[in-house]
Amino acid sequence: MIDALAATPHVTRREDYREPDWLVPEITLDFELDPAATRVRATLSVTRNGNHDRPLRLDGDGLTPLSVKADGTDAVYEMDGPALVVALPGDDHIIETEVEIAPERNTQLMGLYASGGNLCTQCEAEGFRRITFFPDRPDVLSKYRVKMTADKARFPVLLANGDPVAQGDAADGKHWAEWHDPFPKPCYLFALVAGDLAANTATFTTLSGRAVKLGIWVRTADLPKTDHALHALKLSMAWDEKVYGREYDLDVFNIVAVDDFNFGAMENKGLNIFNSRYILADPDTATDYDYDAVAAVVAHEYFHNWSGNRVTCRDWFQLSLKEGFTVYRDQGFSADQGSEAVKRIEDVRGLRAAQFPEDSGPLAHPVRPDEYVEISNFYTATIYNKGAEVIRMMATILGPQKFRAATDLYFQRFDGTAATCEDFVACMEEAGGTDLTQFRRWYSQAGTPRVTATLEHEAGDGRAHLKLRQSVPPTPGQPDKAPMVLPLRIKLFGSQTATPVGEEQLVLLSDGDAQLSFEGVTERPVLSINRGFSAPVIVDTNRSAADLAFLSAHDDDPFARYEAMQQLMLDTLVAAVTQGRADHGPVIEAVANTLADPALDKAFVAEAVLLPSDSFIGDQLPVVDPEAIFQKREALRRDLGKALEQQWRAAYDAAKVNRFEYSPAGKGARRLRTVSLGYINASGAPDGADLAFAQFEGADNMTDRQGGLTSLVNSASDKRIAALDIFYNRYADNALVLDKWFQTQALATREDTAEAVEALALHRDFTLANPNRARALVGAFAVNQRAFHSGDGRGYRFVADQLIALDKLNPQTAAKLVPPLGRWKRFDAARAAKMRAELERILATPGLSKDMTEQVSKSLEG
């Protein structure tokens, strides 16, 4: 019988935080690198922190000490589970440890591991303890000196954090290199890379005139695909100087791309390590989305040099301090590189697709969580994307000048330290002269607030009254919620003249209810609310379909104009699902007006005319009916395609670009062309498949090629198989493009998609060992609402089988794929029972990781 206490996972709680007992001002690491057996010798300068007699406790994971010395002599130590404990007299000591690790057997891709013949590291959040014994927590900041010795032929390039100090040859065909990082950092920012790599290099001159050597390291064959990333890096460095006054501080900044990576990228000081997906790009292999993502992720990781590295987190509960702030910063960078309106639409769509469901499900948690079992499970849309919206709201409340003063104060006050979310908000208060006491609830309360807005007009008196009411729904562990501070940008328009009724107002809704009055309103007003998506909330209004159509044509805020169209479509689709039928006329007319408006750029038009996704429609319903949603959405797509076929064809032809150019205009044209192609095919036009195949075959870029392929994959045309075969044969040796091949099929809305995905899991090119490939097939299929939720439950069984197998290789990646199964309570009883049964089967698997145990247990409880 298993002891109940022993089986209960350890819970880490924010309220239990205590400063580290011992600090490590300096550490020297000496690596004898070998994929099968790497020796790691660590020398730690340790200092007792405070007046106590507690021993030195060094975290480890899978390590066995070969040697432990204190001040030059063998130390008496004990192992407390995976941790090494040494009792020490006095306050200052030199601790030396030696361990041996096997990078080539590290399938978790945490710590030091092998990828594509190279050796690299990933230490956030708790991977450093898999390399050597150390107090593995973010509030222990150390200066690092690192020496690496390796076979010169096999690993000719040796990189680490900081700046290079020395290098040379050693015996037996080996060589060595030494690097030094003068800036104290937590161990999660440690990095090294050893491999056969080539660099695309450049020099960036900082604001103060310092020359920084930039290098993007990849396989030699991939060098031509790194120009875009290098250009994005230089733009990021200049942007951060201009917008935030942040200058780079080392002499070298390196990025390395690897194929096997759990995250998108990692901001290790001076040596960023990237998933190759977010570095490699050329027109033949990368879509416009890929190009945008490369630039955004390069910027995000570079911006971490200040918001994350120079000022880091006191503990992992403060993760959004660095991630939410840095996402906000990279969103601003991306908006400045192209269309601010389109970028905002893309960001909000992503928030609604990932974070809103998270906030309404069993895994809901605050931006600053209160407890965790496995911290890797909290690298979530709430921490990152909702966290960014919290920063955005503070910037809105303070205004640009005060917000910049507040960030300057934050960086100046906490440079070189480990800070908290509270420290950041306090700087906002101090520099902004604003009381943010109630606003802090955004950090402590989970759930998406809901605002009800009711506008009434007294025509005879020329007055309008706006009633606002907010509520925050209960979430696991938080049944009762207090009102939040909601910055709502509001404007009224005359329904006849389309002229604004006064200026836009910023309303801070802080009570449960509020009422605003407007004078001099002679014609019936139409409400534009939450303009620019000024608060991450759900808004219900008493606007009619005619009002929404009016705003979709006349609102002067681009996001609000897009939002009105989306709400019109959403209301129509929800009515169709719940009532069996709905009038498509208003949507068709509004889309026609948008297509015909010459003042709108193609990128905005493409976003505005897209129907809401199946999953977002489902989020509006008390019980999700996947097949009904799909059929009603397809019916509206078909009617839009048929009624406006000539306009779609005109838009398709007008958006043709003779030669690929990565630019806002080029991206917009390709986006509208693909959207138009989709509607032409939805109409049932007899030449639709031929048009898609011609685009697929004739494209000079991946955006157009994949756009044609996607239309074909979702069709019944015989050209579907031909296109998939052509695509596969062309790109069989390119792992990143082959991911697209798997993903496109996993996202297909055909009735046989589940069967096709099962077959793809047996394909010779499919492997769970590579996170990108696992996400491309299993992850994509799990968010394909129609296919995953097929009534027979085969989709649930397939995903559960894959997660059980993946957990044995890479628990972190497996755990991140649990949420689609975890939303079982949102579906009908039959589907819910099948989903719950698969979760229970996963939980009963012997040897299940704590990553998976936490995610699945919470999903079952929720």
GROMACS .gro file of N, CA and C in nm, residues 641-700:
model
  180
  641GLY      N    1  -1.960   3.316  -4.963
  641GLY     CA    2  -1.888   3.286  -5.086
  641GLY      C    3  -1.974   3.301  -5.209
  642LYS      N    4  -2.097   3.250  -5.203
  642LYS     CA    5  -2.187   3.256  -5.317
  642LYS      C    6  -2.235   3.398  -5.344
  643ALA      N    7  -2.282   3.465  -5.239
  643ALA     CA    8  -2.341   3.597  -5.258
  643ALA      C    9  -2.239   3.699  -5.307
  644LEU      N   10  -2.115   3.683  -5.267
  644LEU     CA   11  -2.012   3.782  -5.299
  644LEU      C   12  -1.903   3.723  -5.389
  645GLU      N   13  -1.937   3.620  -5.464
  645GLU     CA   14  -1.834   3.549  -5.541
  645GLU      C   15  -1.755   3.643  -5.632
  646GLN      N   16  -1.823   3.732  -5.699
  646GLN     CA   17  -1.751   3.821  -5.791
  646GLN      C   18  -1.659   3.915  -5.715
  647GLN      N   19  -1.701   3.960  -5.596
  647GLN     CA   20  -1.614   4.047  -5.517
  647GLN      C   21  -1.492   3.969  -5.464
  648TRP      N   22  -1.515   3.844  -5.428
  648TRP     CA   23  -1.401   3.763  -5.383
  648TRP      C   24  -1.301   3.742  -5.497
  649ARG      N   25  -1.355   3.717  -5.615
  649ARG     CA   26  -1.265   3.696  -5.730
  649ARG      C   27  -1.191   3.825  -5.765
  650ALA      N   28  -1.261   3.937  -5.753
  650ALA     CA   29  -1.195   4.066  -5.781
  650ALA      C   30  -1.086   4.093  -5.678
  651ALA      N   31  -1.117   4.065  -5.552
  651ALA     CA   32  -1.018   4.085  -5.446
  651ALA      C   33  -0.900   3.990  -5.465
  652TYR      N   34  -0.929   3.867  -5.505
  652TYR     CA   35  -0.823   3.768  -5.528
  652TYR      C   36  -0.730   3.814  -5.639
  653ASP      N   37  -0.786   3.860  -5.749
  653ASP     CA   38  -0.704   3.905  -5.861
  653ASP      C   39  -0.627   4.032  -5.827
  654ALA      N   40  -0.692   4.126  -5.755
  654ALA     CA   41  -0.628   4.253  -5.722
  654ALA      C   42  -0.514   4.235  -5.623
  655ALA      N   43  -0.519   4.126  -5.547
  655ALA     CA   44  -0.416   4.104  -5.444
  655ALA      C   45  -0.296   4.027  -5.496
  656LYS      N   46  -0.297   3.992  -5.623
  656LYS     CA   47  -0.184   3.916  -5.678
  656LYS      C   48  -0.059   4.003  -5.678
  657VAL      N   49   0.050   3.948  -5.628
  657VAL     CA   50   0.180   4.017  -5.625
  657VAL      C   51   0.275   3.942  -5.715
  658ASN      N   52   0.341   4.012  -5.806
  658ASN     CA   53   0.426   3.946  -5.905
  658ASN      C   54   0.553   3.887  -5.844
  659ARG      N   55   0.603   3.950  -5.738
  659ARG     CA   56   0.728   3.902  -5.679
  659ARG      C   57   0.719   3.916  -5.528
  660PHE      N   58   0.767   3.814  -5.456
  660PHE     CA   59   0.759   3.816  -5.310
  660PHE      C   60   0.839   3.932  -5.251
  661GLU      N   61   0.776   4.002  -5.161
  661GLU     CA   62   0.844   4.105  -5.083
  661GLU      C   63   0.785   4.103  -4.943
  662TYR      N   64   0.872   4.092  -4.845
  662TYR     CA   65   0.824   4.093  -4.707
  662TYR      C   66   0.808   4.239  -4.665
  663SER      N   67   0.686   4.285  -4.670
  663SER     CA   68   0.653   4.424  -4.638
  663SER      C   69   0.509   4.426  -4.591
  664PRO      N   70   0.465   4.532  -4.520
  664PRO     CA   71   0.324   4.538  -4.479
  664PRO      C   72   0.228   4.526  -4.596
  665ALA      N   73   0.259   4.591  -4.708
  665ALA     CA   74   0.170   4.584  -4.825
  665ALA      C   75   0.170   4.443  -4.884
  666GLY      N   76   0.287   4.382  -4.895
  666GLY     CA   77   0.296   4.247  -4.950
  666GLY      C   78   0.225   4.146  -4.861
  667LYS      N   79   0.243   4.158  -4.732
  667LYS     CA   80   0.176   4.066  -4.640
  667LYS      C   81   0.025   4.080  -4.649
  668GLY      N   82  -0.023   4.204  -4.654
  668GLY     CA   83  -0.166   4.228  -4.661
  668GLY      C   84  -0.227   4.169  -4.787
  669ALA      N   85  -0.156   4.186  -4.899
  669ALA     CA   86  -0.206   4.133  -5.025
  669ALA      C   87  -0.215   3.981  -5.021
  670ARG      N   88  -0.111   3.916  -4.972
  670ARG     CA   89  -0.113   3.769  -4.965
  670ARG      C   90  -0.220   3.719  -4.869
  671ARG      N   91  -0.239   3.790  -4.759
  671ARG     CA   92  -0.341   3.749  -4.662
  671ARG      C   93  -0.480   3.758  -4.724
  672LEU      N   94  -0.510   3.870  -4.790
  672LEU     CA   95  -0.643   3.885  -4.850
  672LEU      C   96  -0.663   3.785  -4.964
  673ARG      N   97  -0.557   3.755  -5.036
  673ARG     CA   98  -0.567   3.660  -5.146
  673ARG      C   99  -0.604   3.520  -5.094
  674THR      N  100  -0.541   3.480  -4.985
  674THR     CA  101  -0.571   3.348  -4.927
  674THR      C  102  -0.712   3.343  -4.870
  675VAL      N  103  -0.754   3.451  -4.802
  675VAL     CA  104  -0.889   3.456  -4.746
  675VAL      C  105  -0.991   3.451  -4.859
  676SER      N  106  -0.967   3.527  -4.965
  676SER     CA  107  -1.059   3.527  -5.079
  676SER      C  108  -1.067   3.390  -5.143
  677LEU      N  109  -0.954   3.323  -5.157
  677LEU     CA  110  -0.952   3.188  -5.213
  677LEU      C  111  -1.038   3.094  -5.128
  678GLY      N  112  -1.030   3.109  -4.997
  678GLY     CA  113  -1.110   3.025  -4.909
  678GLY      C  114  -1.259   3.043  -4.931
  679TYR      N  115  -1.302   3.169  -4.948
  679TYR     CA  116  -1.444   3.194  -4.971
  679TYR      C  117  -1.488   3.146  -5.110
  680ILE      N  118  -1.401   3.159  -5.211
  680ILE     CA  119  -1.434   3.108  -5.344
  680ILE      C  120  -1.458   2.958  -5.337
  681ASN      N  121  -1.372   2.887  -5.265
  681ASN     CA  122  -1.389   2.743  -5.251
  681ASN      C  123  -1.511   2.709  -5.167
  682ALA      N  124  -1.539   2.791  -5.065
  682ALA     CA  125  -1.656   2.766  -4.982
  682ALA      C  126  -1.785   2.780  -5.061
  683SER      N  127  -1.782   2.863  -5.165
  683SER     CA  128  -1.902   2.887  -5.245
  683SER      C  129  -1.943   2.764  -5.326
  684GLY      N  130  -1.851   2.669  -5.341
  684GLY     CA  131  -1.877   2.553  -5.423
  684GLY      C  132  -1.848   2.578  -5.570
  685ALA      N  133  -1.777   2.686  -5.600
  685ALA     CA  134  -1.743   2.719  -5.739
  685ALA      C  135  -1.671   2.601  -5.803
  686PRO      N  136  -1.711   2.560  -5.923
  686PRO     CA  137  -1.651   2.441  -5.987
  686PRO      C  138  -1.502   2.454  -6.013
  687ASP      N  139  -1.453   2.576  -6.028
  687ASP     CA  140  -1.310   2.594  -6.056
  687ASP      C  141  -1.231   2.625  -5.930
  688GLY      N  142  -1.294   2.613  -5.812
  688GLY     CA  143  -1.227   2.650  -5.687
  688GLY      C  144  -1.101   2.568  -5.662
  689ALA      N  145  -1.110   2.436  -5.678
  689ALA     CA  146  -0.995   2.350  -5.654
  689ALA      C  147  -0.885   2.377  -5.756
  690ASP      N  148  -0.924   2.402  -5.881
  690ASP     CA  149  -0.824   2.433  -5.984
  690ASP      C  150  -0.751   2.562  -5.950
  691LEU      N  151  -0.826   2.661  -5.901
  691LEU     CA  152  -0.766   2.789  -5.862
  691LEU      C  153  -0.667   2.769  -5.747
  692ALA      N  154  -0.707   2.688  -5.648
  692ALA     CA  155  -0.620   2.661  -5.534
  692ALA      C  156  -0.495   2.586  -5.577
  693PHE      N  157  -0.512   2.488  -5.665
  693PHE     CA  158  -0.397   2.409  -5.709
  693PHE      C  159  -0.302   2.494  -5.793
  694ALA      N  160  -0.358   2.582  -5.876
  694ALA     CA  161  -0.274   2.671  -5.956
  694ALA      C  162  -0.193   2.764  -5.867
  695GLN      N  163  -0.255   2.814  -5.759
  695GLN     CA  164  -0.182   2.900  -5.665
  695GLN      C  165  -0.073   2.819  -5.595
  696PHE      N  166  -0.109   2.698  -5.555
  696PHE     CA  167  -0.013   2.611  -5.487
  696PHE      C  168   0.108   2.582  -5.575
  697GLU      N  169   0.085   2.548  -5.698
  697GLU     CA  170   0.195   2.512  -5.788
  697GLU      C  171   0.275   2.632  -5.835
  698GLY      N  172   0.209   2.745  -5.856
  698GLY     CA  173   0.276   2.861  -5.915
  698GLY      C  174   0.335   2.958  -5.816
  699ALA      N  175   0.319   2.932  -5.686
  699ALA     CA  176   0.363   3.028  -5.585
  699ALA      C  177   0.514   3.039  -5.581
  700ASP      N  178   0.563   3.162  -5.557
  700ASP     CA  179   0.707   3.183  -5.537
  700ASP      C  180   0.738   3.201  -5.390
   0.00000   0.00000   0.00000
